[in-house]
mmCIF file of C-alpha atoms in Angstrom:
data_model
loop_
_atom_site.group_PDB
_atom_site.id
_atom_site.type_symbol
_atom_site.label_atom_id
_atom_site.label_comp_id
_atom_site.label_asym_id
_atom_site.label_seq_id
_atom_site.Cartn_x
_atom_site.Cartn_y
_atom_site.Cartn_z
ATOM 1 C CA MET O 1 -61.482 -102.010 106.087
ATOM 2 C CA ASN O 2 -64.344 -100.564 108.809
ATOM 3 C CA LEU O 3 -68.161 -99.815 107.343
ATOM 4 C CA GLN O 4 -67.033 -95.289 106.388
ATOM 5 C CA ILE O 5 -64.642 -96.247 104.114
ATOM 6 C CA ILE O 6 -67.114 -99.414 102.219
ATOM 7 C CA ASP O 7 -69.286 -96.552 102.346
ATOM 8 C CA PHE O 8 -67.229 -94.255 100.974
ATOM 9 C CA GLU O 9 -66.226 -96.411 97.987
ATOM 10 C CA ASN O 10 -69.406 -97.223 97.316
ATOM 11 C CA LEU O 11 -69.920 -93.509 96.938
ATOM 12 C CA MET O 12 -66.722 -92.800 95.141
ATOM 13 C CA ASP O 13 -67.629 -96.482 91.927
ATOM 14 C CA GLY O 14 -71.390 -94.912 91.888
ATOM 15 C CA ALA O 15 -69.959 -91.581 91.090
ATOM 16 C CA VAL O 16 -67.298 -93.037 88.495
ATOM 17 C CA ARG O 17 -69.745 -95.337 86.665
ATOM 18 C CA ALA O 18 -72.322 -92.368 86.178
ATOM 19 C CA GLY O 19 -69.409 -90.102 84.130
ATOM 20 C CA ALA O 20 -69.587 -87.710 87.979
ATOM 21 C CA THR O 21 -67.609 -84.754 87.569
ATOM 22 C CA ASP O 22 -67.678 -83.661 90.894
ATOM 23 C CA VAL O 23 -68.488 -85.550 94.829
ATOM 24 C CA HIS O 24 -69.604 -82.987 97.811
ATOM 25 C CA ILE O 25 -69.561 -84.982 100.753
ATOM 26 C CA THR O 26 -70.658 -82.156 104.311
ATOM 27 C CA VAL O 27 -70.739 -83.227 107.618
ATOM 28 C CA GLY O 28 -75.260 -84.005 108.301
ATOM 29 C CA LYS O 29 -75.563 -83.477 104.947
ATOM 30 C CA VAL O 30 -76.578 -86.601 101.769
ATOM 31 C CA PRO O 31 -73.686 -86.688 99.161
ATOM 32 C CA ARG O 32 -74.066 -85.734 96.125
ATOM 33 C CA LEU O 33 -72.917 -85.666 92.456
ATOM 34 C CA ARG O 34 -72.432 -83.689 90.473
ATOM 35 C CA VAL O 35 -73.440 -84.965 86.349
ATOM 36 C CA ASP O 36 -73.883 -82.801 83.450
ATOM 37 C CA ARG O 37 -73.088 -80.027 85.999
ATOM 38 C CA LYS O 38 -76.205 -81.198 87.860
ATOM 39 C CA LEU O 39 -76.490 -81.442 91.561
ATOM 40 C CA VAL O 40 -77.690 -85.118 92.059
ATOM 41 C CA MET O 41 -78.193 -88.221 94.629
ATOM 42 C CA GLY O 42 -76.007 -90.234 95.309
ATOM 43 C CA ALA O 43 -75.990 -94.289 95.632
ATOM 44 C CA CYS O 44 -74.947 -93.016 99.535
ATOM 45 C CA HIS O 45 -78.205 -91.366 101.260
ATOM 46 C CA ASN O 46 -77.570 -91.428 104.569
ATOM 47 C CA ILE O 47 -76.774 -88.435 106.428
ATOM 48 C CA MET O 48 -73.138 -87.776 106.737
ATOM 49 C CA GLU O 49 -72.480 -87.552 110.232
ATOM 50 C CA ARG O 50 -69.198 -85.718 111.614
ATOM 51 C CA ASP O 51 -67.512 -88.879 113.062
ATOM 52 C CA THR O 52 -67.803 -90.531 108.581
ATOM 53 C CA VAL O 53 -66.950 -86.728 107.198
ATOM 54 C CA LEU O 54 -63.721 -86.946 109.631
ATOM 55 C CA GLY O 55 -63.201 -90.935 108.797
ATOM 56 C CA VAL O 56 -63.021 -90.427 104.640
ATOM 57 C CA ILE O 57 -60.105 -86.986 105.613
ATOM 58 C CA GLU O 58 -58.519 -89.633 107.032
ATOM 59 C CA TYR O 59 -58.756 -92.044 103.885
ATOM 60 C CA VAL O 60 -57.388 -88.847 101.936
ATOM 61 C CA LEU O 61 -54.880 -87.821 103.728
ATOM 62 C CA SER O 62 -53.253 -91.695 104.380
ATOM 63 C CA GLN O 63 -53.370 -92.520 100.863
ATOM 64 C CA LEU O 64 -50.781 -88.937 100.380
ATOM 65 C CA LYS O 65 -47.215 -90.693 100.913
ATOM 66 C CA GLY O 66 -44.111 -88.559 101.670
ATOM 67 C CA GLU O 67 -43.038 -84.701 102.250
ATOM 68 C CA GLU O 68 -46.728 -85.076 100.831
ATOM 69 C CA ALA O 69 -48.199 -86.480 103.957
ATOM 70 C CA ALA O 70 -47.237 -84.462 106.398
ATOM 71 C CA LYS O 71 -47.334 -81.157 105.059
ATOM 72 C CA ARG O 72 -51.256 -81.620 104.329
ATOM 73 C CA ARG O 73 -51.337 -82.872 107.448
ATOM 74 C CA ALA O 74 -50.560 -80.289 109.177
ATOM 75 C CA ALA O 75 -51.998 -77.748 106.900
ATOM 76 C CA TRP O 76 -55.117 -79.130 108.393
ATOM 77 C CA ASP O 77 -54.353 -80.110 111.942
ATOM 78 C CA SER O 78 -53.118 -75.877 111.973
ATOM 79 C CA LYS O 79 -56.687 -74.805 110.250
ATOM 80 C CA LYS O 80 -55.999 -74.947 107.111
ATOM 81 C CA ASP O 81 -57.806 -75.428 104.038
ATOM 82 C CA VAL O 82 -55.730 -79.149 102.071
ATOM 83 C CA ASP O 83 -55.672 -79.509 98.424
ATOM 84 C CA CYS O 84 -54.250 -82.183 97.127
ATOM 85 C CA ALA O 85 -55.086 -85.239 94.788
ATOM 86 C CA PHE O 86 -54.394 -88.902 94.320
ATOM 87 C CA THR O 87 -54.926 -91.726 92.434
ATOM 88 C CA TYR O 88 -58.565 -94.031 93.496
ATOM 89 C CA LYS O 89 -58.735 -97.437 93.604
ATOM 90 C CA SER O 90 -55.422 -97.781 90.935
ATOM 91 C CA MET O 91 -57.484 -96.564 87.978
ATOM 92 C CA VAL O 92 -59.355 -92.847 88.449
ATOM 93 C CA ARG O 93 -56.807 -89.477 89.085
ATOM 94 C CA VAL O 94 -58.954 -87.304 92.852
ATOM 95 C CA ARG O 95 -58.133 -83.798 92.902
ATOM 96 C CA VAL O 96 -59.427 -83.013 96.595
ATOM 97 C CA ASN O 97 -60.499 -79.787 98.691
ATOM 98 C CA ILE O 98 -60.538 -80.338 102.412
ATOM 99 C CA PHE O 99 -62.841 -77.390 104.286
ATOM 100 C CA ARG O 100 -64.168 -75.855 107.355
ATOM 101 C CA THR O 101 -68.006 -73.738 107.155
ATOM 102 C CA GLU O 102 -70.092 -73.820 110.228
ATOM 103 C CA LYS O 103 -71.754 -76.716 109.727
ATOM 104 C CA GLY O 104 -68.555 -78.598 110.019
ATOM 105 C CA GLU O 105 -65.847 -80.332 107.344
ATOM 106 C CA SER O 106 -66.180 -81.086 103.883
ATOM 107 C CA ILE O 107 -65.225 -82.374 101.355
ATOM 108 C CA ALA O 108 -65.862 -81.564 96.781
ATOM 109 C CA PHE O 109 -63.325 -84.226 94.823
ATOM 110 C CA ARG O 110 -62.751 -84.048 90.808
ATOM 111 C CA ILE O 111 -62.460 -87.020 89.391
ATOM 112 C CA MET O 112 -60.350 -87.640 86.203
ATOM 113 C CA GLN O 113 -62.247 -89.814 84.335
ATOM 114 C CA PRO O 114 -59.697 -93.371 83.668
ATOM 115 C CA ARG O 115 -59.078 -92.282 79.974
ATOM 116 C CA ARG O 116 -58.133 -88.841 78.991
ATOM 117 C CA PHE O 117 -59.599 -88.312 75.715
ATOM 118 C CA SER O 118 -58.168 -87.022 73.006
ATOM 119 C CA VAL O 119 -57.742 -83.497 71.186
ATOM 120 C CA THR O 120 -60.344 -84.783 68.184
ATOM 121 C CA GLU O 121 -62.770 -86.263 70.929
ATOM 122 C CA ILE O 122 -62.518 -82.963 73.185
ATOM 123 C CA GLY O 123 -63.661 -81.566 69.348
ATOM 124 C CA ILE O 124 -60.195 -78.516 70.088
ATOM 125 C CA PRO O 125 -60.491 -76.529 66.778
ATOM 126 C CA PHE O 126 -56.820 -77.879 64.695
ATOM 127 C CA PRO O 127 -55.336 -74.379 64.043
ATOM 128 C CA ALA O 128 -54.814 -74.388 68.273
ATOM 129 C CA VAL O 129 -53.406 -77.890 68.254
ATOM 130 C CA GLU O 130 -50.430 -76.696 65.751
ATOM 131 C CA PHE O 131 -49.829 -74.810 68.101
ATOM 132 C CA CYS O 132 -48.306 -77.495 69.692
ATOM 133 C CA ASN O 133 -44.956 -77.759 67.504
ATOM 134 C CA ALA O 134 -44.396 -74.831 67.923
ATOM 135 C CA LYS O 135 -40.436 -73.638 69.389
ATOM 136 C CA GLY O 136 -41.522 -71.025 71.373
ATOM 137 C CA GLY O 137 -43.842 -68.223 72.899
ATOM 138 C CA PHE O 138 -46.575 -67.730 74.654
ATOM 139 C CA PHE O 139 -50.538 -70.219 74.409
ATOM 140 C CA LEU O 140 -54.181 -69.877 76.858
ATOM 141 C CA VAL O 141 -57.142 -71.717 77.838
ATOM 142 C CA SER O 142 -59.227 -70.003 79.401
ATOM 143 C CA GLY O 143 -62.930 -70.161 80.320
ATOM 144 C CA ALA O 144 -64.637 -70.138 84.001
ATOM 145 C CA ALA O 145 -64.254 -72.802 86.799
ATOM 146 C CA GLY O 146 -64.995 -76.596 85.571
ATOM 147 C CA SER O 147 -65.258 -75.836 82.183
ATOM 148 C CA GLY O 148 -63.005 -78.101 81.395
ATOM 149 C CA LYS O 149 -59.471 -76.075 80.628
ATOM 150 C CA THR O 150 -57.168 -79.226 82.449
ATOM 151 C CA THR O 151 -58.717 -81.913 80.218
ATOM 152 C CA THR O 152 -58.037 -79.688 77.291
ATOM 153 C CA LEU O 153 -53.661 -79.049 78.647
ATOM 154 C CA ALA O 154 -53.810 -82.236 78.527
ATOM 155 C CA ALA O 155 -55.099 -83.941 75.858
ATOM 156 C CA LEU O 156 -52.204 -80.822 74.106
ATOM 157 C CA ILE O 157 -49.793 -82.392 75.913
ATOM 158 C CA ASP O 158 -50.294 -85.919 75.596
ATOM 159 C CA VAL O 159 -50.162 -84.357 71.436
ATOM 160 C CA ILE O 160 -46.553 -82.720 72.376
ATOM 161 C CA ASN O 161 -45.601 -86.091 73.703
ATOM 162 C CA LYS O 162 -46.461 -88.728 71.366
ATOM 163 C CA THR O 163 -45.327 -86.273 68.232
ATOM 164 C CA ARG O 164 -42.130 -83.802 69.562
ATOM 165 C CA THR O 165 -38.434 -84.939 71.160
ATOM 166 C CA ALA O 166 -38.677 -83.002 73.987
ATOM 167 C CA HIS O 167 -38.817 -81.452 77.764
ATOM 168 C CA ILE O 168 -41.931 -80.687 78.724
ATOM 169 C CA LEU O 169 -42.045 -79.151 82.745
ATOM 170 C CA THR O 170 -45.457 -79.056 84.402
ATOM 171 C CA VAL O 171 -46.320 -76.846 87.198
ATOM 172 C CA GLU O 172 -49.676 -77.112 88.471
ATOM 173 C CA ASP O 173 -52.017 -77.337 92.081
ATOM 174 C CA PRO O 174 -51.975 -79.716 92.351
ATOM 175 C CA VAL O 175 -50.893 -82.174 90.477
ATOM 176 C CA GLU O 176 -54.147 -84.080 88.345
ATOM 177 C CA TYR O 177 -53.510 -86.141 85.265
ATOM 178 C CA ILE O 178 -50.403 -88.760 85.437
ATOM 179 C CA PHE O 179 -48.414 -88.415 82.682
ATOM 180 C CA GLU O 180 -45.806 -91.048 80.938
ATOM 181 C CA ASP O 181 -42.641 -90.468 78.704
ATOM 182 C CA ASN O 182 -43.728 -90.837 75.352
ATOM 183 C CA LEU O 183 -41.046 -89.782 72.593
ATOM 184 C CA SER O 184 -41.132 -86.441 75.191
ATOM 185 C CA ILE O 185 -39.527 -86.531 78.682
ATOM 186 C CA ILE O 186 -42.351 -85.342 81.568
ATOM 187 C CA SER O 187 -41.804 -83.731 84.795
ATOM 188 C CA GLN O 188 -44.143 -82.608 86.873
ATOM 189 C CA ARG O 189 -43.917 -80.394 89.719
ATOM 190 C CA GLU O 190 -46.201 -80.238 92.463
ATOM 191 C CA VAL O 191 -46.790 -76.626 94.126
ATOM 192 C CA GLY O 192 -46.350 -77.089 97.859
ATOM 193 C CA VAL O 193 -44.568 -80.351 97.657
ATOM 194 C CA HIS O 194 -42.147 -79.731 95.088
ATOM 195 C CA VAL O 195 -42.039 -76.228 94.968
ATOM 196 C CA ASP O 196 -42.992 -73.276 97.590
ATOM 197 C CA SER O 197 -45.298 -71.562 94.592
ATOM 198 C CA PHE O 198 -45.384 -70.884 90.413
ATOM 199 C CA TYR O 199 -43.269 -68.374 90.789
ATOM 200 C CA SER O 200 -40.252 -69.923 92.394
ATOM 201 C CA ALA O 201 -41.054 -73.391 89.982
ATOM 202 C CA LEU O 202 -41.038 -71.352 86.903
ATOM 203 C CA ARG O 203 -37.674 -69.273 88.303
ATOM 204 C CA SER O 204 -36.413 -72.229 88.799
ATOM 205 C CA SER O 205 -37.271 -74.505 85.724
ATOM 206 C CA LEU O 206 -35.187 -71.856 84.083
ATOM 207 C CA ARG O 207 -31.937 -73.966 85.362
ATOM 208 C CA GLU O 208 -33.785 -77.031 84.414
ATOM 209 C CA ASN O 209 -33.825 -77.291 81.058
ATOM 210 C CA PRO O 210 -37.207 -76.906 79.294
ATOM 211 C CA ASP O 211 -38.632 -77.082 76.060
ATOM 212 C CA VAL O 212 -42.488 -76.820 76.876
ATOM 213 C CA VAL O 213 -43.741 -74.847 79.957
ATOM 214 C CA VAL O 214 -46.909 -76.059 81.998
ATOM 215 C CA VAL O 215 -48.503 -73.714 84.187
ATOM 216 C CA GLY O 216 -51.672 -75.072 85.814
ATOM 217 C CA GLU O 217 -52.766 -71.654 86.522
ATOM 218 C CA LEU O 218 -51.885 -67.716 86.299
ATOM 219 C CA ARG O 219 -52.482 -67.223 89.504
ATOM 220 C CA ASP O 220 -50.761 -63.618 90.094
ATOM 221 C CA LEU O 221 -49.076 -60.700 88.633
ATOM 222 C CA GLU O 222 -45.491 -62.714 89.521
ATOM 223 C CA THR O 223 -46.154 -65.651 87.757
ATOM 224 C CA THR O 224 -47.622 -63.750 84.418
ATOM 225 C CA ARG O 225 -44.760 -62.372 84.420
ATOM 226 C CA ILE O 226 -42.309 -64.549 84.552
ATOM 227 C CA ALA O 227 -44.660 -66.725 82.650
ATOM 228 C CA ILE O 228 -44.964 -64.658 79.423
ATOM 229 C CA GLU O 229 -40.403 -63.783 80.115
ATOM 230 C CA MET O 230 -40.105 -67.607 79.832
ATOM 231 C CA ALA O 231 -41.677 -67.122 76.117
ATOM 232 C CA GLU O 232 -40.104 -64.622 75.532
ATOM 233 C CA THR O 233 -36.364 -66.210 75.593
ATOM 234 C CA GLY O 234 -37.384 -68.856 73.864
ATOM 235 C CA HIS O 235 -39.590 -71.097 75.369
ATOM 236 C CA LEU O 236 -42.964 -73.126 74.874
ATOM 237 C CA VAL O 237 -45.628 -71.983 77.478
ATOM 238 C CA PHE O 238 -48.863 -73.242 77.856
ATOM 239 C CA ALA O 239 -51.007 -72.376 80.839
ATOM 240 C CA THR O 240 -54.706 -71.516 82.255
ATOM 241 C CA LEU O 241 -56.890 -68.953 82.932
ATOM 242 C CA HIS O 242 -60.218 -67.816 84.553
ATOM 243 C CA SER O 243 -61.802 -65.856 82.271
ATOM 244 C CA ARG O 244 -64.946 -66.016 79.700
ATOM 245 C CA GLY O 245 -63.782 -65.051 76.583
ATOM 246 C CA ALA O 246 -60.338 -64.391 74.299
ATOM 247 C CA VAL O 247 -60.420 -60.696 74.722
ATOM 248 C CA SER O 248 -61.111 -60.630 78.342
ATOM 249 C CA SER O 249 -58.723 -62.356 78.706
ATOM 250 C CA ILE O 250 -55.841 -60.224 77.385
ATOM 251 C CA ASP O 251 -57.590 -57.791 79.769
ATOM 252 C CA ARG O 252 -57.133 -59.534 82.565
ATOM 253 C CA LEU O 253 -53.574 -60.295 81.764
ATOM 254 C CA VAL O 254 -51.972 -56.973 81.569
ATOM 255 C CA GLY O 255 -55.028 -55.902 84.009
ATOM 256 C CA GLN O 256 -52.846 -57.231 86.681
ATOM 257 C CA PHE O 257 -50.201 -55.106 86.768
ATOM 258 C CA PRO O 258 -49.514 -52.113 88.085
ATOM 259 C CA ALA O 259 -50.631 -48.873 85.202
ATOM 260 C CA GLY O 260 -47.341 -47.936 84.943
ATOM 261 C CA GLU O 261 -45.680 -51.472 83.673
ATOM 262 C CA GLN O 262 -49.504 -52.195 81.899
ATOM 263 C CA ASN O 263 -47.386 -50.703 78.137
ATOM 264 C CA GLN O 264 -44.293 -52.899 78.451
ATOM 265 C CA ILE O 265 -46.424 -56.278 79.367
ATOM 266 C CA ARG O 266 -48.679 -55.273 76.048
ATOM 267 C CA GLN O 267 -45.697 -55.282 74.016
ATOM 268 C CA MET O 268 -44.592 -57.987 75.379
ATOM 269 C CA ILE O 269 -47.490 -60.259 74.779
ATOM 270 C CA SER O 270 -48.193 -58.749 71.807
ATOM 271 C CA GLU O 271 -44.167 -59.983 70.454
ATOM 272 C CA SER O 272 -45.183 -63.667 72.244
ATOM 273 C CA LEU O 273 -48.633 -64.842 71.989
ATOM 274 C CA LEU O 274 -49.651 -67.256 70.094
ATOM 275 C CA GLY O 275 -52.929 -68.136 70.671
ATOM 276 C CA ILE O 276 -55.782 -67.809 73.583
ATOM 277 C CA LEU O 277 -58.559 -70.761 73.358
ATOM 278 C CA SER O 278 -61.276 -70.358 75.358
ATOM 279 C CA GLN O 279 -63.646 -72.654 76.106
ATOM 280 C CA ARG O 280 -67.319 -73.272 77.584
ATOM 281 C CA LEU O 281 -69.690 -76.940 78.240
ATOM 282 C CA PHE O 282 -72.727 -77.074 77.182
ATOM 283 C CA ALA O 283 -75.067 -80.359 78.146
ATOM 284 C CA LYS O 284 -74.737 -82.484 75.663
ATOM 285 C CA LYS O 285 -78.292 -84.432 74.269
ATOM 286 C CA GLY O 286 -78.687 -88.845 75.786
ATOM 287 C CA GLY O 287 -75.794 -87.804 78.442
ATOM 288 C CA GLY O 288 -72.614 -86.174 79.283
ATOM 289 C CA LEU O 289 -71.030 -82.903 78.506
ATOM 290 C CA VAL O 290 -69.628 -81.292 74.603
ATOM 291 C CA ALA O 291 -67.279 -78.291 74.537
ATOM 292 C CA ALA O 292 -67.751 -74.714 72.393
ATOM 293 C CA PHE O 293 -64.472 -73.089 71.202
ATOM 294 C CA GLU O 294 -63.577 -69.954 70.931
ATOM 295 C CA LEU O 295 -60.048 -69.619 68.950
ATOM 296 C CA LEU O 296 -57.843 -66.652 68.317
ATOM 297 C CA CYS O 297 -54.594 -66.859 66.524
ATOM 298 C CA ALA O 298 -52.028 -64.034 67.746
ATOM 299 C CA THR O 299 -52.239 -62.376 63.474
ATOM 300 C CA PRO O 300 -49.998 -59.081 62.549
ATOM 301 C CA ALA O 301 -52.910 -57.314 63.133
ATOM 302 C CA VAL O 302 -53.928 -58.922 66.401
ATOM 303 C CA ARG O 303 -50.593 -57.728 68.048
ATOM 304 C CA ASN O 304 -50.659 -54.879 66.454
ATOM 305 C CA LEU O 305 -54.012 -54.594 68.706
ATOM 306 C CA ILE O 306 -53.132 -56.052 71.745
ATOM 307 C CA ARG O 307 -50.250 -52.754 71.702
ATOM 308 C CA GLU O 308 -52.187 -50.253 71.160
ATOM 309 C CA GLN O 309 -55.522 -51.458 73.895
ATOM 310 C CA LYS O 310 -58.056 -51.688 71.115
ATOM 311 C CA TYR O 311 -59.634 -54.768 72.346
ATOM 312 C CA GLY O 312 -62.838 -54.176 70.527
ATOM 313 C CA GLN O 313 -61.117 -54.521 67.344
ATOM 314 C CA ILE O 314 -60.270 -58.307 68.425
ATOM 315 C CA CYS O 315 -63.920 -59.565 68.551
ATOM 316 C CA SER O 316 -64.754 -58.350 65.124
ATOM 317 C CA THR O 317 -60.767 -59.915 62.899
ATOM 318 C CA ILE O 318 -62.236 -63.650 65.567
ATOM 319 C CA GLN O 319 -64.788 -62.535 62.932
ATOM 320 C CA THR O 320 -63.933 -62.792 59.681
ATOM 321 C CA GLY O 321 -59.861 -64.733 60.113
ATOM 322 C CA ALA O 322 -61.164 -67.455 59.300
ATOM 323 C CA ASP O 323 -58.777 -67.890 56.930
ATOM 324 C CA TYR O 324 -56.354 -67.506 59.369
ATOM 325 C CA GLY O 325 -58.208 -69.972 61.936
ATOM 326 C CA MET O 326 -59.622 -68.125 63.875
ATOM 327 C CA VAL O 327 -63.318 -69.740 65.661
ATOM 328 C CA THR O 328 -65.727 -67.350 67.889
ATOM 329 C CA MET O 329 -68.172 -68.913 69.588
ATOM 330 C CA GLU O 330 -71.339 -68.655 67.873
ATOM 331 C CA SER O 331 -69.782 -70.685 64.755
ATOM 332 C CA SER O 332 -68.712 -73.896 67.073
ATOM 333 C CA ILE O 333 -72.357 -73.157 69.272
ATOM 334 C CA ALA O 334 -74.207 -73.930 66.259
ATOM 335 C CA ARG O 335 -72.032 -76.153 64.422
ATOM 336 C CA LEU O 336 -72.423 -78.200 68.212
ATOM 337 C CA ILE O 337 -76.349 -78.132 66.974
ATOM 338 C CA GLN O 338 -75.975 -79.000 63.812
ATOM 339 C CA LEU O 339 -74.789 -82.149 64.521
ATOM 340 C CA GLY O 340 -77.200 -82.326 66.538
ATOM 341 C CA LYS O 341 -74.580 -82.516 70.107
ATOM 342 C CA ILE O 342 -76.365 -80.509 71.592
ATOM 343 C CA SER O 343 -80.198 -78.376 71.401
ATOM 344 C CA ALA O 344 -80.909 -74.785 71.135
ATOM 345 C CA ASP O 345 -81.983 -74.984 73.929
ATOM 346 C CA SER O 346 -79.452 -76.666 76.370
ATOM 347 C CA MET O 347 -77.875 -73.621 74.677
ATOM 348 C CA ASN O 348 -80.196 -71.366 75.775
ATOM 349 C CA LYS O 349 -79.976 -72.083 79.388
ATOM 350 C CA ASP O 350 -75.980 -73.038 80.039
ATOM 351 C CA TRP O 351 -74.610 -70.238 77.258
#
């Protein structure tokens, strides 16, 4: 093993021990870690020479196998960005984006900590967990980039896997957490490796007899359309969306479609939606991060407000909907402060 890779492994080992979520490597810069949402120096304080960064890129590509390795290498050689994931030292899943900048080649690593958190450890509201028992419908996990949506989705998949005999089909870009079959069987498909796109994966999934479909991200109109249609036809669909709240998530879903289709889409969402879980991360006292949640449950009143495009009134419904299991972001944050998990100062900075 050459010195470049030894330095890289020391950096990654230190990042895992520190509980870092991200590692950033760029030509001409000292590597940085993101710990508790702050960028800090890692174990390696050396400026990264171009040969070193290229060596790390080669190391990452060498961890891929078969057709995936060939596709990712061809993409990089043709000057395209590369998204991939691999298992580091047989213990940690790492999502990687390799890209070029004015300064030179760069790599962003997202570290999935070795042990997945349970729904209890994450603090997911119990009514949201109950949706794992639904036979069909559409459940959305929303939040800003880096807010822990993938971790929450993985915890919900674990619940289904441990409690139901179901076929769970996931479509991801890339595959992040690896699941082992328990009561359920789980088929994980990676965009760009096993299938060309989210849309084509969902279209073909209709012939693959899934009970539960997990969409890593609703990126475009056609993916969103077929995900909603699958929920309407009796599948339980989980998906994530980059959005900062339950109401804005509905607006964003509908807004993907041309004006002439929006009434129909609102009708479809109102009939198939189970709920929307929106989350934000806050710095935890003593180190680490903790999530606060907003939960919208699709009651008859909420469905009617969606159909009539009265999104503003949905906020009031969440505030008065505790009896239906709904949770406001404000009440979730207040509870974290009351439990001593976060400080009011931390809340003000992260809010």
